[in-house]
Coordinates of C-alpha atoms and ligand atoms in Angstrom, one line a residue:
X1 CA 24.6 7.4 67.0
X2 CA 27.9 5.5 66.4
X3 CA 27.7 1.8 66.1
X4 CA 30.2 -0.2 67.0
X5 CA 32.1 -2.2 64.2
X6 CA 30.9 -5.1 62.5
X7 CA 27.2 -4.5 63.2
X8 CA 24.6 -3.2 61.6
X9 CA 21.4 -1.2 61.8
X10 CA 17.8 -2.6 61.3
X11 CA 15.7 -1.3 59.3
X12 CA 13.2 0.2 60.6
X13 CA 9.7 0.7 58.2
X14 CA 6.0 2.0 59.3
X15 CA 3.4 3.7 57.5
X16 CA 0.5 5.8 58.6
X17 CA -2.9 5.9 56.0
X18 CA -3.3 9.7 55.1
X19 CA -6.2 10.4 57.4
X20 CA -5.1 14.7 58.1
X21 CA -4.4 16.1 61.1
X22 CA -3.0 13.5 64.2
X23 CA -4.3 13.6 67.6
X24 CA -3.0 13.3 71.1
X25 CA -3.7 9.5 70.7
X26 CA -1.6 8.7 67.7
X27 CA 1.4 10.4 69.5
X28 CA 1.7 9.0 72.6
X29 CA 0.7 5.4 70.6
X30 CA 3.1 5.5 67.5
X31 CA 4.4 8.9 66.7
X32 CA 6.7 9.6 69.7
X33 CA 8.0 5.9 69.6
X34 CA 8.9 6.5 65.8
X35 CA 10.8 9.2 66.7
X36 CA 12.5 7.7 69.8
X37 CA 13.8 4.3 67.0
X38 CA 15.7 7.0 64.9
X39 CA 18.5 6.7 67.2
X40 CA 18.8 2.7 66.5
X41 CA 17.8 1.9 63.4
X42 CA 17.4 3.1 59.8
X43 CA 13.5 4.2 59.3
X44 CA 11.7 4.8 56.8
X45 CA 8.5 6.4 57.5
X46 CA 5.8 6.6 54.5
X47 CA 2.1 8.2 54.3
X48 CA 0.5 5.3 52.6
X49 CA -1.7 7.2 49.6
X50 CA -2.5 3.4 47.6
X51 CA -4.0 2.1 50.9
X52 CA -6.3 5.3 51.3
X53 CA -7.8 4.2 47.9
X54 CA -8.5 0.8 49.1
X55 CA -11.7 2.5 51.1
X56 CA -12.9 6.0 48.9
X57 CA -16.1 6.2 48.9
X58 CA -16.6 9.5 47.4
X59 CA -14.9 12.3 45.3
X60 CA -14.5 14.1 48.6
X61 CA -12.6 11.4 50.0
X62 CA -10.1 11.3 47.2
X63 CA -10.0 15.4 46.9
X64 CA -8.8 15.2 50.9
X65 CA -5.8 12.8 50.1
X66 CA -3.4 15.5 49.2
X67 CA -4.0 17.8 52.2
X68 CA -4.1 15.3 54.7
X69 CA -0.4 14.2 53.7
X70 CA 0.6 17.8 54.2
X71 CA -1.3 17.8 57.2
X72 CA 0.0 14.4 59.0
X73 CA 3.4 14.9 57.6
X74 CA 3.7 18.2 59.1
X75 CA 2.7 16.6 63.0
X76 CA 5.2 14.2 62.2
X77 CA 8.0 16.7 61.2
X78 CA 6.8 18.6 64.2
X79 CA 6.8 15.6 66.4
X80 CA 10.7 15.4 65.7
X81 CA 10.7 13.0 63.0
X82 CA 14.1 13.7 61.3
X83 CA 14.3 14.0 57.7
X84 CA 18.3 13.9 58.0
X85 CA 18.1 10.5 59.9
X86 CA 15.0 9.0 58.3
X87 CA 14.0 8.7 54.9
X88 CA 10.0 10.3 54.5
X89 CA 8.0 9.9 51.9
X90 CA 5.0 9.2 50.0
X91 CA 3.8 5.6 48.9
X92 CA 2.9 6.5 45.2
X93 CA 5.5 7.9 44.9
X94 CA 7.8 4.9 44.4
X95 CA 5.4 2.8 42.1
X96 CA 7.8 -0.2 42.3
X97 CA 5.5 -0.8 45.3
X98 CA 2.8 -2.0 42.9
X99 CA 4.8 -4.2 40.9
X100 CA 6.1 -5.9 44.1
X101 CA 2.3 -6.3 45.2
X102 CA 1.6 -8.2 41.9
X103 CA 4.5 -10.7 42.4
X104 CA 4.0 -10.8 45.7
X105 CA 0.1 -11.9 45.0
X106 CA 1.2 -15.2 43.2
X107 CA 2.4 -16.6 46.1
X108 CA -0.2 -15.5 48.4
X109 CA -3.4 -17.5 48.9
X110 CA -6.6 -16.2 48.8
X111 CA -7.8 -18.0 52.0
X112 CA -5.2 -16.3 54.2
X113 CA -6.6 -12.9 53.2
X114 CA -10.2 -13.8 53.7
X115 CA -9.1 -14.9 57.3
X116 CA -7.8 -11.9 58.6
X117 CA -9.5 -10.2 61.3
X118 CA -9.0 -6.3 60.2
X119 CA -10.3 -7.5 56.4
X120 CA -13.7 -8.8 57.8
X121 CA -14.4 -5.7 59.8
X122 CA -13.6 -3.5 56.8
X123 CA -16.2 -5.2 54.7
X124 CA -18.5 -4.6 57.9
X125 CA -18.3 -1.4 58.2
X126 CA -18.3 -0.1 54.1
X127 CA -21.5 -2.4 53.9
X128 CA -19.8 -4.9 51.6
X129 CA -20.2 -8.8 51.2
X130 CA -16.7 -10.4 50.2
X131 CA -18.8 -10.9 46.8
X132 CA -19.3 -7.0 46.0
X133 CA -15.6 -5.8 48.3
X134 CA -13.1 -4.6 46.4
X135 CA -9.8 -6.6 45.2
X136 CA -7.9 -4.0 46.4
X137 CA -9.2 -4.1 50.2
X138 CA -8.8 -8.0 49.5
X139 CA -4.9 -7.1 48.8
X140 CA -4.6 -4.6 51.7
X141 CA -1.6 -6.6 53.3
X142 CA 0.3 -7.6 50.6
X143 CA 0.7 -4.4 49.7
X144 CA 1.5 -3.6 53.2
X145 CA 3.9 -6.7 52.7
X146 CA 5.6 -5.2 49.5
X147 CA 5.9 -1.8 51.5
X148 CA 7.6 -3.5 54.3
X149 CA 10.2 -5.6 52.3
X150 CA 10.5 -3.6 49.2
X151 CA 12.7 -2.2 51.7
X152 CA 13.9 -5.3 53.0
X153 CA 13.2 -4.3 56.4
X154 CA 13.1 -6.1 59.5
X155 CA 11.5 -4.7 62.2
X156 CA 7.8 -2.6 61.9
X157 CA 6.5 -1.0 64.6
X158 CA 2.8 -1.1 65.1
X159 CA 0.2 -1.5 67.3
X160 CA -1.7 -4.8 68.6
X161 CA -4.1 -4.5 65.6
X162 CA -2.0 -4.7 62.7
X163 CA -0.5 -7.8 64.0
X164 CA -2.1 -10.4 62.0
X165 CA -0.7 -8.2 59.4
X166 CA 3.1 -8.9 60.1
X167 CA 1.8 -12.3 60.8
X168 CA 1.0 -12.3 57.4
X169 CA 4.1 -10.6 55.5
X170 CA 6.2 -13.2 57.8
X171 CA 4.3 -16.0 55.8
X172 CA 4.5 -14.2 52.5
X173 CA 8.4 -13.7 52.9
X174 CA 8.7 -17.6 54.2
X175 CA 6.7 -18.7 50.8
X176 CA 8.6 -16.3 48.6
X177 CA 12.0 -17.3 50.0
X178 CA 11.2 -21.2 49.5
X179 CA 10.0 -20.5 46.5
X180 CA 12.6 -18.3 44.6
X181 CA 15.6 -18.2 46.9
X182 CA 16.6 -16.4 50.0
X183 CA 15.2 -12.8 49.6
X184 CA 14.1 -10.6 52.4
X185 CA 14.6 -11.1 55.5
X186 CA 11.3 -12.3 58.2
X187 CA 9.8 -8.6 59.5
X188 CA 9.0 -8.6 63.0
X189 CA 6.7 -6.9 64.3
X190 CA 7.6 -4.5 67.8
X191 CA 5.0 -4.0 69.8
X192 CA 5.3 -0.7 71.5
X193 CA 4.1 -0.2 75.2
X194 CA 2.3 2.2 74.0
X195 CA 0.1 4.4 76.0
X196 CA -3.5 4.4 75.5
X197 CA -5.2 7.4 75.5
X198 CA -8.9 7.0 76.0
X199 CA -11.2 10.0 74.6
X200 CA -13.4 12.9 75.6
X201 CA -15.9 10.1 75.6
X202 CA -14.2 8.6 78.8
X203 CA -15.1 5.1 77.0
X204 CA -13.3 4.7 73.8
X205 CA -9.6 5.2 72.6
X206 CA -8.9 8.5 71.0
X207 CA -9.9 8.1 67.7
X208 CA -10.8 10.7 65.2
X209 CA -13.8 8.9 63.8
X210 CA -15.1 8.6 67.2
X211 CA -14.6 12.9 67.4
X212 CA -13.5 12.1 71.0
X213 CA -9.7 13.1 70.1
X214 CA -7.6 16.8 70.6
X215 CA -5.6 17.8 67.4
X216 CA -1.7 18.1 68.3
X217 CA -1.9 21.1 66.1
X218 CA -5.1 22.6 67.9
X219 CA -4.2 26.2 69.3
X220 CA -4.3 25.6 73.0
X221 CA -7.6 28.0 73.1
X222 CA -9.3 25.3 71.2
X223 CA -7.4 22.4 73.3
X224 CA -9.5 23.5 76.5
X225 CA -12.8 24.3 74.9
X226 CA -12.8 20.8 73.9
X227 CA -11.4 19.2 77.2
X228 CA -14.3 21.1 79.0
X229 CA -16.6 18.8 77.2
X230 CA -15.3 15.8 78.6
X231 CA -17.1 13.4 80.3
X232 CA -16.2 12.8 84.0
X233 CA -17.0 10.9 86.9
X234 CA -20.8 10.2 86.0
X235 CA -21.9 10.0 89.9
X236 CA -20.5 13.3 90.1
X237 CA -23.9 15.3 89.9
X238 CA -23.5 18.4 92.0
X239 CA -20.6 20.7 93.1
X240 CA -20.2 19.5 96.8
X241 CA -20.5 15.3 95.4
X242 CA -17.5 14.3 96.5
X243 CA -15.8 12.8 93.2
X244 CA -13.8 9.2 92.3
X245 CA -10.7 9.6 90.2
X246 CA -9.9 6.2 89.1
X247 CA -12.8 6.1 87.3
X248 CA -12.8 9.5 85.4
X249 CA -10.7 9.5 82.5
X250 CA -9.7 13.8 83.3
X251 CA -7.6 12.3 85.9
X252 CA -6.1 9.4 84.2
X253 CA -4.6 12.3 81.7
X254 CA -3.5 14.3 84.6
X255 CA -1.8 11.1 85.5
X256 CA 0.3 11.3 82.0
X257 CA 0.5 15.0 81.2
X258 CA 0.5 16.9 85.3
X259 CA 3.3 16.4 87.5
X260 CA 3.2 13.7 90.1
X261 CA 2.6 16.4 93.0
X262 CA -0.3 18.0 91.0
X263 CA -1.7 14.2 90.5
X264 CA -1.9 14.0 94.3
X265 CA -3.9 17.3 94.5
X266 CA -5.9 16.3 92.1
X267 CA -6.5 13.0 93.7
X268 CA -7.4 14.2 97.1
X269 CA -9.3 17.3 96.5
X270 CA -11.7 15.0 94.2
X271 CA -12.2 12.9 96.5
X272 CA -13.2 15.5 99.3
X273 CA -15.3 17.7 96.5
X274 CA -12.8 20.4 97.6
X275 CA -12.0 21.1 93.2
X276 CA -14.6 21.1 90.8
X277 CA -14.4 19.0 87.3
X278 CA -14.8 22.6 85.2
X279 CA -11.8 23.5 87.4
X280 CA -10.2 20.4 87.1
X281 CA -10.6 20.2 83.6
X282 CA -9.0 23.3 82.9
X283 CA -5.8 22.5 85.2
X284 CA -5.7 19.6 82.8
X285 CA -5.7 21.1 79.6
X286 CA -3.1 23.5 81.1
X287 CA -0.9 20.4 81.5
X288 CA -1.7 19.1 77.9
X289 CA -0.9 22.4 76.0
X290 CA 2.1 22.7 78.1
X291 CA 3.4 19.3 76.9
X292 CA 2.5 20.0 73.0
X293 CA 4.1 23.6 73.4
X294 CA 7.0 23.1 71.6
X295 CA 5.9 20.6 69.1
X296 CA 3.3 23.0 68.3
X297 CA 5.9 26.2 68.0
X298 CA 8.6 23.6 65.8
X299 CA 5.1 23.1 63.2
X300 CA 4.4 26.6 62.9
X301 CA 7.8 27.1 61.8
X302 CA 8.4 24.5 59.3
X303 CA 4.5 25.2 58.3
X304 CA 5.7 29.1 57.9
X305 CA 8.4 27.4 55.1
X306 CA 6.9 27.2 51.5
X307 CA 7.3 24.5 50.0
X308 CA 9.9 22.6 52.7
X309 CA 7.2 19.8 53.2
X310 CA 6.8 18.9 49.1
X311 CA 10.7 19.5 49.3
X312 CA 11.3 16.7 51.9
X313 CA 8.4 14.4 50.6
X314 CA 10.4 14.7 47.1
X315 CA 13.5 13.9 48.1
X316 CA 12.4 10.6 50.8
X317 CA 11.0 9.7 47.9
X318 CA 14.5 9.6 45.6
X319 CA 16.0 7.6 47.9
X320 CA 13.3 4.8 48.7
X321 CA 13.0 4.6 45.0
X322 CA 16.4 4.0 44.9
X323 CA 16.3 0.8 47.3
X324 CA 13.3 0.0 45.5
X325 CA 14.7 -0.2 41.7
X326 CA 17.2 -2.3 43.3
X327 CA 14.7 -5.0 44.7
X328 CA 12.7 -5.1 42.2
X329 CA 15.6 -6.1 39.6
X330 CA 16.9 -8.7 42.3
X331 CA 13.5 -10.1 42.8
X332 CA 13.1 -10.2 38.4
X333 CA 16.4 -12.3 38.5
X334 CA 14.8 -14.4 41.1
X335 CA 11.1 -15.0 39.4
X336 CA 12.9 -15.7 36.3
X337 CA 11.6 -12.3 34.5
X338 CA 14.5 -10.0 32.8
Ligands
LIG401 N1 -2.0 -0.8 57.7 C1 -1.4 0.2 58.5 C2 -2.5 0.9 59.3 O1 -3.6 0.8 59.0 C3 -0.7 1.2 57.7 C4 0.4 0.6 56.9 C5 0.5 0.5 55.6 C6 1.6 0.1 57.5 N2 1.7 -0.1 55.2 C7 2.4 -0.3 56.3 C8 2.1 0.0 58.8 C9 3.7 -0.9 56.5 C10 3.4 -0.6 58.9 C11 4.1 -1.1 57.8 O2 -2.2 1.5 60.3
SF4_402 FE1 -12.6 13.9 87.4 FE2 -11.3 16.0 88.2 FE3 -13.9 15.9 88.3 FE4 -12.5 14.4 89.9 S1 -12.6 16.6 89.9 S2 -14.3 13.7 88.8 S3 -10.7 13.9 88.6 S4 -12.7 15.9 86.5

């Protein structure tokens, strides 16, 4: 996109924790919309590998790190993320990341991090105490911070839940520049309208952990086996009980993935018991594989490329280190280290 003179791009950074293959839920939340802000802004797109190890539990968790990069990198290449717009690359793989996380930890109180909402479930759900809980989960957004403006970006798309994390950063970058100088600038955080995408469930986002989601990458074979296990309208006992679509989550995704003319069928043959769900559920997945089609042809290609992923994972990662090298010696000057 040309820009007209005298103004400049934003920067543009998110990350995504390497958790494998993406679903129909992380699409239509944050993948498309990353896609869509290549045309406005400079992004930077990273699989966050450091964060991953603020939650192993087992050897098996850090053994899956590697693939599940390939894996989620490859939906994101797939999804139309553009390695000739965006810079893509691996967190690690710029270390300067963890020397901005140190600084950036003497001028972030303890009490702030305690506080946040996301930290306090975590130590829920791994059965911790904030006694026996790991410094690194403790540190969990200021190194999402040093990510962010290591970068010196401005804008971060991401959903209502990581929030109190910009929240955060914001306060981070207002206590560094006070302290030290002008700096980085304030990242914002831009909420996307995003979609939500409830599960096979019918109660529940999409979520993976929840095994309520459909793979982008799934063959569409294995796209309506797993549809056909959805719940639907729970009243809807027999064959001839006529059926009520606003409460069955088959036809809210009809609603996002048929065509308006099929979501009036839908609608009105529900309602008169003239379709059946197995019926129904099948026209559905007939209008999801039909919207993944191509994505799912453009990953087998770049899959069918040996080596193209590691390729473009190496080289996003030369030129965020570049940035990086240069922040890091600004902020040295700055703290008064040489
Ligand atoms: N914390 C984010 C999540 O769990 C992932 C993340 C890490 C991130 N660093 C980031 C998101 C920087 C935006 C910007 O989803
Ligand atoms: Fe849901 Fe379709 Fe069954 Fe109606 S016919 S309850 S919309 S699956």
């Amino acid at each position: 996109m040309t820009q007209p003179a005298g103004t400049h791009k934003g920067v543009i950074f998110s990350g995504m924790r390497p958790t494998g293959l993406l679903h129909l839920g992380n699409y239509m939340g944050a993948l498309q919309n990353w896609v869509t802000l290549q045309d406005d802004y400079n992004c930077i797109y990273c699989a966050v590998d450091i964060h991953a190890l603020t939650t192993v539990e087992s050897s098996e968790d850090i053994q899956a790190i590697k693939p599940n990069i390939e894996d989620m990198v490859l939906d994101w290449l797939a999804a139309g993320v553009d390695p000739e717009k965006s810079i893509v690359f691996i967190q690690s793989h710029v270390p300067e990341v963890m020397t901005l996380h140190t600084l950036l930890s003497m001028v972030t109180p303890l009490g702030w991090l305690t506080r946040v909402p996301t930290f306090k479930d975590k130590v829920r759900q791994m059965h911790e105490t904030e006694e026996t809980v790991n410094y690194g989960l403790v540190g969990y957004p200021v190194l999402q911070t040093a990510d962010i403006i290591l970068y010196k970006a401005d804008t971060v798309p991401v959903g209502q839940d990581q929030v109190p994390h910009i929240e955060l950063s914001r306060e981070i970058v207002r206590r560094f520049n006070n302290l030290f100088g002008e700096t980085f600038p304030e990242p914002q955080a831009k909420l996307t309208e995003a979609r939500l995408i409830v599960g096979l469930d019918g109660q529940n986002k999409m979520s993976k952990t929840l095994d309520n989601h459909l793979d982008l990458a799934a063959s569409p074979e294995e796209t309506t086996k797993r549809v056909l296990t959805a719940f639907t309208d729970p009243q809807r006992v027999r064959r001839d009980d006529p059926g009520r679509p606003e409460v069955c989550n088959i036809y809210s995704l009809h609603k996002i993935f048929s065509g308006a003319s099929d979501v009036n069928t839908v609608y009105d043959e529900c309602v008169t018991a003239a379709r059946g769900c197995v019926d129904c559920k099948r026209h559905v997945a007939d209008s999801i594989n039909d919207y993944l089609k191509e994505l799912r042809e453009r990953r087998e290609e770049i899959k069918s490329k040996p080596g193209y992923v590691q390729e473009i994972l190496h080289e996003g990662g030369k030129k965020a280190r570049a940035i990086a090298v240069e922040t890091i010696n600004e902020v040295y000057e700055k703290m008064g280290l040489s």
